PDB file of C-alpha atoms and ligand atoms in Angstrom:
ATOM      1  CA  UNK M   1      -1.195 -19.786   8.848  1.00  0.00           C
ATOM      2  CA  UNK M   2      -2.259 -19.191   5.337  1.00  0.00           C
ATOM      3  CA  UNK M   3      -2.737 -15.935   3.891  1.00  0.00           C
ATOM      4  CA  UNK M   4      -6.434 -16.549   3.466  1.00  0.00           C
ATOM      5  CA  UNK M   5      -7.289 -17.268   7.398  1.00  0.00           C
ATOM      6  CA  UNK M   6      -4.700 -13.662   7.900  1.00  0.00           C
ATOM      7  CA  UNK M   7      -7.270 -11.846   5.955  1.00  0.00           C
ATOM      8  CA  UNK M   8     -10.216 -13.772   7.483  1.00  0.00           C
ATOM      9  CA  UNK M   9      -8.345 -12.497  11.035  1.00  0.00           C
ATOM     10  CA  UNK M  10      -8.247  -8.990  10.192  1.00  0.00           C
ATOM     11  CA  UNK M  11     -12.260  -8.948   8.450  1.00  0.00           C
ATOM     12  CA  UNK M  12     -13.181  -9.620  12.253  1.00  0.00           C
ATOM     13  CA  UNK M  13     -10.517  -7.399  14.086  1.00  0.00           C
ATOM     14  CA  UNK M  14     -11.574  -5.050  17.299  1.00  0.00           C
ATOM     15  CA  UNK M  15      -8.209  -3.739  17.695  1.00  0.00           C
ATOM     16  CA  UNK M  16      -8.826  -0.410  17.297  1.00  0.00           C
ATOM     17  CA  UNK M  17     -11.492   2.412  17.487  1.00  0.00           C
ATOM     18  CA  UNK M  18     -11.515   2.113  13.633  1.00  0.00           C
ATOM     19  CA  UNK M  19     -13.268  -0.770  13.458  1.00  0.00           C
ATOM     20  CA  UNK M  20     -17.201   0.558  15.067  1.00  0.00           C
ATOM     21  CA  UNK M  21     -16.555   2.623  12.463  1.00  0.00           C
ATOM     22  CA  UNK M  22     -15.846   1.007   9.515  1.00  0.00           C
ATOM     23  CA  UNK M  23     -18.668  -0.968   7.314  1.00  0.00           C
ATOM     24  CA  UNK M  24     -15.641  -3.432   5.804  1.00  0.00           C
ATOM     25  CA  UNK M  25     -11.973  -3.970   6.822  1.00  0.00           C
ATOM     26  CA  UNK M  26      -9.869  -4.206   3.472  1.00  0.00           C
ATOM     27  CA  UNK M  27      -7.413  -6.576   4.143  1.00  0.00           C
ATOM     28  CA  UNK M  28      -5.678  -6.563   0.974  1.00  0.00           C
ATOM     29  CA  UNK M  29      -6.360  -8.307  -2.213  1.00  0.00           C
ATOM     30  CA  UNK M  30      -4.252 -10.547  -4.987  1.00  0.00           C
ATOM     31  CA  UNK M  31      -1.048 -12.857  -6.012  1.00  0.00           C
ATOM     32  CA  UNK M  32      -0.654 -14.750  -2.506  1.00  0.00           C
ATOM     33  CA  UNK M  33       2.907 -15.047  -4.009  1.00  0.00           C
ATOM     34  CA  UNK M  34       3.306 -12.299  -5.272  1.00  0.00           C
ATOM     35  CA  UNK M  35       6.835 -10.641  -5.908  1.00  0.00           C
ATOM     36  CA  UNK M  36       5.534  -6.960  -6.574  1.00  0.00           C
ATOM     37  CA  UNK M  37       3.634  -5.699  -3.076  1.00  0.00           C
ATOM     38  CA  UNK M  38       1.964  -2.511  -3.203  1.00  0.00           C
ATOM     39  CA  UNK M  39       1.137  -0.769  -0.302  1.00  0.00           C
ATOM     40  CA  UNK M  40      -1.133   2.212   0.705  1.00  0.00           C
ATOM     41  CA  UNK M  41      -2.333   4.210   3.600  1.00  0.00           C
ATOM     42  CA  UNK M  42      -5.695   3.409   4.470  1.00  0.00           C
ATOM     43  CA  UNK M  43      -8.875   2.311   2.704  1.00  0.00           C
ATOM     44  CA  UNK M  44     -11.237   5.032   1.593  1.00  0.00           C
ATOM     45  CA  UNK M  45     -14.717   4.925   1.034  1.00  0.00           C
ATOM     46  CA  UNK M  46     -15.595   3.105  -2.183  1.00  0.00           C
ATOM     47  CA  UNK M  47     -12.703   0.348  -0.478  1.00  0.00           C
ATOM     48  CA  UNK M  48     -14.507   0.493   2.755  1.00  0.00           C
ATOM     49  CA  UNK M  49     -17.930  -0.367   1.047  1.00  0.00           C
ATOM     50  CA  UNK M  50     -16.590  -2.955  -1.026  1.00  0.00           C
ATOM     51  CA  UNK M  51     -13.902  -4.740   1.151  1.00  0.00           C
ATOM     52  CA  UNK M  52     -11.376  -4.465  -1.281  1.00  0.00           C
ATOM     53  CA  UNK M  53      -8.253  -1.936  -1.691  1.00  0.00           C
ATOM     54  CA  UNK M  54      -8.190   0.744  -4.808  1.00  0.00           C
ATOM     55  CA  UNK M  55     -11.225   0.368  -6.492  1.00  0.00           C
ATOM     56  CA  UNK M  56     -11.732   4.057  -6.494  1.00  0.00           C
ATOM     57  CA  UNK M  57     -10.938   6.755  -9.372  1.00  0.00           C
ATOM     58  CA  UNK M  58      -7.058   6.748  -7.416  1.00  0.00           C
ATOM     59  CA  UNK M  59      -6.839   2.852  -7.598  1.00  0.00           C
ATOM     60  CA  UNK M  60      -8.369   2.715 -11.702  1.00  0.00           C
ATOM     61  CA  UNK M  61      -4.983   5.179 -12.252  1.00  0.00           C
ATOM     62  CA  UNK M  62      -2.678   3.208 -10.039  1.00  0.00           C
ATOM     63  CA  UNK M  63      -3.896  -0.386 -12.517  1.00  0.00           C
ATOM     64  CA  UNK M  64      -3.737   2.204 -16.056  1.00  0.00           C
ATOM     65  CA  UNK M  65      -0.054   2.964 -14.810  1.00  0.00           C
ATOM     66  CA  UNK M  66       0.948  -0.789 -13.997  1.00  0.00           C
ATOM     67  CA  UNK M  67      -0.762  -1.608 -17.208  1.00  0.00           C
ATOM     68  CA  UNK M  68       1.046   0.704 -18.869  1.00  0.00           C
ATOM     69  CA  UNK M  69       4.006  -1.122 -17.800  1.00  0.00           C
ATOM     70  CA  UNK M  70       3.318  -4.746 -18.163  1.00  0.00           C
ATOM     71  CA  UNK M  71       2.052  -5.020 -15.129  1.00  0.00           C
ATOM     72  CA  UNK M  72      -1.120  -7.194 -14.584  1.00  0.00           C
ATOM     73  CA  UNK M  73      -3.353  -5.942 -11.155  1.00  0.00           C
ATOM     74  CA  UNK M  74      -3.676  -9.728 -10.556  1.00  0.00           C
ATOM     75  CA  UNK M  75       0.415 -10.424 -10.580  1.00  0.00           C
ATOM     76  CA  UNK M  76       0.475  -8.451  -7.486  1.00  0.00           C
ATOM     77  CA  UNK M  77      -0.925  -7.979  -3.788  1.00  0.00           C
ATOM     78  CA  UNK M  78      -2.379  -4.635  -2.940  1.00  0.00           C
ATOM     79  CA  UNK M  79      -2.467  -3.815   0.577  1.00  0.00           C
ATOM     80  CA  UNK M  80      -2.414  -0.725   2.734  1.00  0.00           C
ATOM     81  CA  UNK M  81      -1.075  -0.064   6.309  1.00  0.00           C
ATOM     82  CA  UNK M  82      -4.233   0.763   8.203  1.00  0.00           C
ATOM     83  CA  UNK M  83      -6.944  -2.168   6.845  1.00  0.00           C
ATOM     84  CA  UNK M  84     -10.147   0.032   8.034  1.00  0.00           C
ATOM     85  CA  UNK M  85     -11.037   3.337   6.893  1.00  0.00           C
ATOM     86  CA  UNK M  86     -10.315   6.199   8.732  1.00  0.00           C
ATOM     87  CA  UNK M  87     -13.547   8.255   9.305  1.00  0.00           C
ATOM     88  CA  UNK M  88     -13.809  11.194   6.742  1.00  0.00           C
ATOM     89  CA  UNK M  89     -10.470   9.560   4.851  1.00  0.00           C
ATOM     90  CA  UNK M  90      -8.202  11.493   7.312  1.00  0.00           C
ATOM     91  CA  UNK M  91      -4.979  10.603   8.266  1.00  0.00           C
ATOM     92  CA  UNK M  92      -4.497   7.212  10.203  1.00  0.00           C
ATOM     93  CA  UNK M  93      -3.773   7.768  13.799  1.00  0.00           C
ATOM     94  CA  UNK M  94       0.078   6.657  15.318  1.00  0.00           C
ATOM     95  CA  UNK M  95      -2.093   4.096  17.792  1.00  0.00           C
ATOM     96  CA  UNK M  96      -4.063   3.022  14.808  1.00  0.00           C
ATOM     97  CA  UNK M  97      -0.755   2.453  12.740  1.00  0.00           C
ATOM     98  CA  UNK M  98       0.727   0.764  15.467  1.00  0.00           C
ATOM     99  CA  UNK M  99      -2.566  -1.278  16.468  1.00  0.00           C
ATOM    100  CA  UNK M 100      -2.101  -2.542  12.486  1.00  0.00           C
ATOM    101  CA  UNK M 101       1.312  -3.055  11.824  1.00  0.00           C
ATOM    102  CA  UNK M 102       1.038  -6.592  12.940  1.00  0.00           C
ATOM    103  CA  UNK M 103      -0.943  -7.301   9.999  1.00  0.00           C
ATOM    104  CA  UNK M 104       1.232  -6.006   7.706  1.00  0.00           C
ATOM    105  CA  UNK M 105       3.651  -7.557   8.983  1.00  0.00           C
ATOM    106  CA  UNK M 106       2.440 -11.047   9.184  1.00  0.00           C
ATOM    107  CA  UNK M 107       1.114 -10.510   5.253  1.00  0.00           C
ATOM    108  CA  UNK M 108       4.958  -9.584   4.187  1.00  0.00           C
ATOM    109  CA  UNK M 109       6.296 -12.843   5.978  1.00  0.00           C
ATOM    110  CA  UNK M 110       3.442 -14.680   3.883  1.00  0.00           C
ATOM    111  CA  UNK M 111       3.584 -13.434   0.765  1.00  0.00           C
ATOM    112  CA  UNK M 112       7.684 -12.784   0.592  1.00  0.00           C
ATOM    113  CA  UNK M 113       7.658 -10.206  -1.824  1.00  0.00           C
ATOM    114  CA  UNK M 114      10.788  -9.033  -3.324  1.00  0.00           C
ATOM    115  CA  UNK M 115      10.020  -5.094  -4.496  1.00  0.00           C
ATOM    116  CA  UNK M 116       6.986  -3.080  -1.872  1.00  0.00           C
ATOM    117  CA  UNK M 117       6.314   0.157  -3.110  1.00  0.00           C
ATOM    118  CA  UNK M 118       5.146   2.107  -1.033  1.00  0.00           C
ATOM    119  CA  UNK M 119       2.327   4.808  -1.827  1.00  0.00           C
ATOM    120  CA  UNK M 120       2.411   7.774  -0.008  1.00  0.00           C
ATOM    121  CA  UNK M 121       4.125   8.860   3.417  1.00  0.00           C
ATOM    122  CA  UNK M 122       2.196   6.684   5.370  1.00  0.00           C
ATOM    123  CA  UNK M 123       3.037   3.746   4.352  1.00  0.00           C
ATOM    124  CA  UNK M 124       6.438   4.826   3.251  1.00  0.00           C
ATOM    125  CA  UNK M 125       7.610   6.000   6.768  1.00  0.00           C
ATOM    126  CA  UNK M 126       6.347   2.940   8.539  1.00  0.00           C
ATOM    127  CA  UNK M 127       7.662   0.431   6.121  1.00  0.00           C
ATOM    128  CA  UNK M 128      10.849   2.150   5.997  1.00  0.00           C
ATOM    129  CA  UNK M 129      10.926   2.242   9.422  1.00  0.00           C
ATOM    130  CA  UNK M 130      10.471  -1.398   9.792  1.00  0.00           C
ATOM    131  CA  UNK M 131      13.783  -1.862   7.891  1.00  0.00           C
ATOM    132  CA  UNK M 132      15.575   0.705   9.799  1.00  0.00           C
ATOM    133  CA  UNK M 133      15.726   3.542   7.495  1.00  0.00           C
ATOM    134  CA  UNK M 134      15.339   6.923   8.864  1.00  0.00           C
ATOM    135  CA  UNK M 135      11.807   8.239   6.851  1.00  0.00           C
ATOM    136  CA  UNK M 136      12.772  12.320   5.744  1.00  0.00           C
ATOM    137  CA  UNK M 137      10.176  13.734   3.390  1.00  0.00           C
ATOM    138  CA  UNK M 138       7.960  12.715   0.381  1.00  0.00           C
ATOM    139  CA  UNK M 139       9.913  15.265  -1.516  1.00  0.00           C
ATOM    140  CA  UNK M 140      13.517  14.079  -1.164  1.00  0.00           C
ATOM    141  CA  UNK M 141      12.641   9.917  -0.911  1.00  0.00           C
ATOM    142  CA  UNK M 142      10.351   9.576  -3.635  1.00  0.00           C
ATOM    143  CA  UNK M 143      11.563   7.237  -6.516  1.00  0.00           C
ATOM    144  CA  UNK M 144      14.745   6.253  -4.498  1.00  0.00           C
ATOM    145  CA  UNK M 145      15.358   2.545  -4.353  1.00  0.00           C
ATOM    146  CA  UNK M 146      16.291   1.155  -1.036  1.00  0.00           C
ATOM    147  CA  UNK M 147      17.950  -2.157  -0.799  1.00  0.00           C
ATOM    148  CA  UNK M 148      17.797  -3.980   2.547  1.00  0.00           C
ATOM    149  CA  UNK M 149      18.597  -7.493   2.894  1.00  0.00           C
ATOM    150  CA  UNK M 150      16.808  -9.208   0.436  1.00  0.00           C
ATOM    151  CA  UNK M 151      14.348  -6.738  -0.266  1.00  0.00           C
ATOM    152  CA  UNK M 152      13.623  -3.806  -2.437  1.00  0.00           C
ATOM    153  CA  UNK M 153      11.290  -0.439  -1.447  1.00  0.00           C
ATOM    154  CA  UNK M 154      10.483   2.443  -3.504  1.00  0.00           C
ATOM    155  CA  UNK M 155       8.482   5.156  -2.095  1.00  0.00           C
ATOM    156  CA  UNK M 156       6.123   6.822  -4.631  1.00  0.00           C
ATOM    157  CA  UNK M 157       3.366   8.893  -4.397  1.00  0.00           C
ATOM    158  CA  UNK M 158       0.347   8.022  -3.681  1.00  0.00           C
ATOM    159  CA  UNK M 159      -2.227   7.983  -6.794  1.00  0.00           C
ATOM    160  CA  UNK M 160      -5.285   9.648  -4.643  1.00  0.00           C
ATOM    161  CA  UNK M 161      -2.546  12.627  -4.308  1.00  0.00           C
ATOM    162  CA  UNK M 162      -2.525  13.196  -8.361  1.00  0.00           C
ATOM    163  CA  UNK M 163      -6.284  13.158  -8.642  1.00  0.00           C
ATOM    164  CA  UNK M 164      -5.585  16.947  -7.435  1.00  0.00           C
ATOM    165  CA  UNK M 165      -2.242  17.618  -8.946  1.00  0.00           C
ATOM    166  CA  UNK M 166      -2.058  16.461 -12.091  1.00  0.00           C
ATOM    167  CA  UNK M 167       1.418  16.963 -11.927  1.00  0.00           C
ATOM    168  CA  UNK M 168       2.208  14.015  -9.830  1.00  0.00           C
ATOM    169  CA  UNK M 169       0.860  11.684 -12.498  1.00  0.00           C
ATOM    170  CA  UNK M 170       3.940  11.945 -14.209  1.00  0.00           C
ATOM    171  CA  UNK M 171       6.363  10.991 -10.983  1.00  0.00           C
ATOM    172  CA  UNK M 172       4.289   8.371 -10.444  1.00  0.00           C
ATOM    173  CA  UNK M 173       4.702   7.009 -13.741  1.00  0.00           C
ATOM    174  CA  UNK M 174       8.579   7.579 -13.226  1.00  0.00           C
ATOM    175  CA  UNK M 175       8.674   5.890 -10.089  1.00  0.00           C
ATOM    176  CA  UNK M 176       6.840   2.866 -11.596  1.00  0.00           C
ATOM    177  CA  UNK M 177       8.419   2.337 -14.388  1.00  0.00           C
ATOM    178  CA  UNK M 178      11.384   1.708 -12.301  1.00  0.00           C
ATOM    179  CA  UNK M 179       9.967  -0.509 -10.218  1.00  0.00           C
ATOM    180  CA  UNK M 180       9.095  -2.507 -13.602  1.00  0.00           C
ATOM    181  CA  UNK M 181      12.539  -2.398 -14.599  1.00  0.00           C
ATOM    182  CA  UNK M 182      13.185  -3.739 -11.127  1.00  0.00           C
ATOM    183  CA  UNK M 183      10.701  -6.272 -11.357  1.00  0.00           C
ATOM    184  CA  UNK M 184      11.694  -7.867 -15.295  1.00  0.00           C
ATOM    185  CA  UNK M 185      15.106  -8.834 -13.594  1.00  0.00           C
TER     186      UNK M 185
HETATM  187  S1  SF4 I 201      -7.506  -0.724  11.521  1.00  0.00           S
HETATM  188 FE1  SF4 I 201      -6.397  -2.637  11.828  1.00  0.00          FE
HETATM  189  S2  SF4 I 201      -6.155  -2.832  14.057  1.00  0.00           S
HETATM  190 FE2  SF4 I 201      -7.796  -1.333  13.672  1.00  0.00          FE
HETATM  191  S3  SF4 I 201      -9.664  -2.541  13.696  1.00  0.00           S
HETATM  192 FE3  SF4 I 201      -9.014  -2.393  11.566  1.00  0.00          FE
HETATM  193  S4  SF4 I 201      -7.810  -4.244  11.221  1.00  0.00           S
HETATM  194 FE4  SF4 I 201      -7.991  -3.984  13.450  1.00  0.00          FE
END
């Protein structure tokens, strides 16, 4: 399967209650070989109008901070966990998580990434959690690089979070310029 017909797939998915409420799924948008994989909790609703990830205020920061770096928007895939927005942008449901992780799952094996950051403790306990690490708190695992196999994943913050604390701008920034050292190698 291509990555294309996976994002075709999940654009028509009834999986889960999300979708009678959704106007788009966001299935995740970029380099289909990307080695930098970025990915979020859910869409919100400028992503849910639009069908694409991070096109809100949150995702213009996320693209100034990779741009900051070196890092091109279109050099990497954007995804989040949950691919339909979660009425009123609350937190995804465990069944909803689960009900998506297949996705997610089948759009790592495609796209073989080498670094996923992962933005926010959504996506940062689940992915962890995939690779059998043990998710604690935002707090104590953000900007910590965990090797597994093959792989590399940095939790970071997610950029919707610093839109109300200015003072996460800053560990963002941290955390990605990190991951850009990371990624140069
Ligand atoms: S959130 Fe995921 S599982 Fe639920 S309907 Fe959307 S694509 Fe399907």
């Amino acid at each position: 399967m291509t990555l294309e017909a996976l994002e075709e797939e999940i654009r028509a998915c009834t999986n889960c209650p999300l979708c009678r409420t959704r106007k788009n799924a966001v299935p995740g948008t970029g380099n289909p070989h990307a080695t930098l994989m970025l990915i979020g909790e859910a869409p919100g609703r400028q992503e849910d109008e639009r069908g694409e990830p991070f096109v809100g205020r949150a995702g213009r920061l996320l693209s100034e901070i990779l741009a900051e770096i070196g890092i091109g928007r279109d050099e990497v895939y954007i995804t989040n966990v949950v691919k339909c927005r979660p009425p009123g942008n609350r937190t995804p449901r465990a069944s909803e998580v689960r009900a998506c992780m297949p996705y997610l799952r089948r759009q790592i094996s495609l796209i073989g990434p080498r670094i996923m950051v992962l933005l926010g403790m959504v996506p940062a306990k689940t992915v962890l959690g995939m690779y059998g690490i043990r998710f604690t708190s935002m707090g104590e695992m953000v900007g910590k690089v965990f090797h597994v196999d093959d792989v590399i994943l940095v939790p970071c913050y997610h950029p919707a979070a610093a839109l109300y604390n200015p003072r996460l701008v800053d560990r963002i920034r941290e955390t990605l310029r990190k991951v850009g050292e990371l990624y140069q190698k």
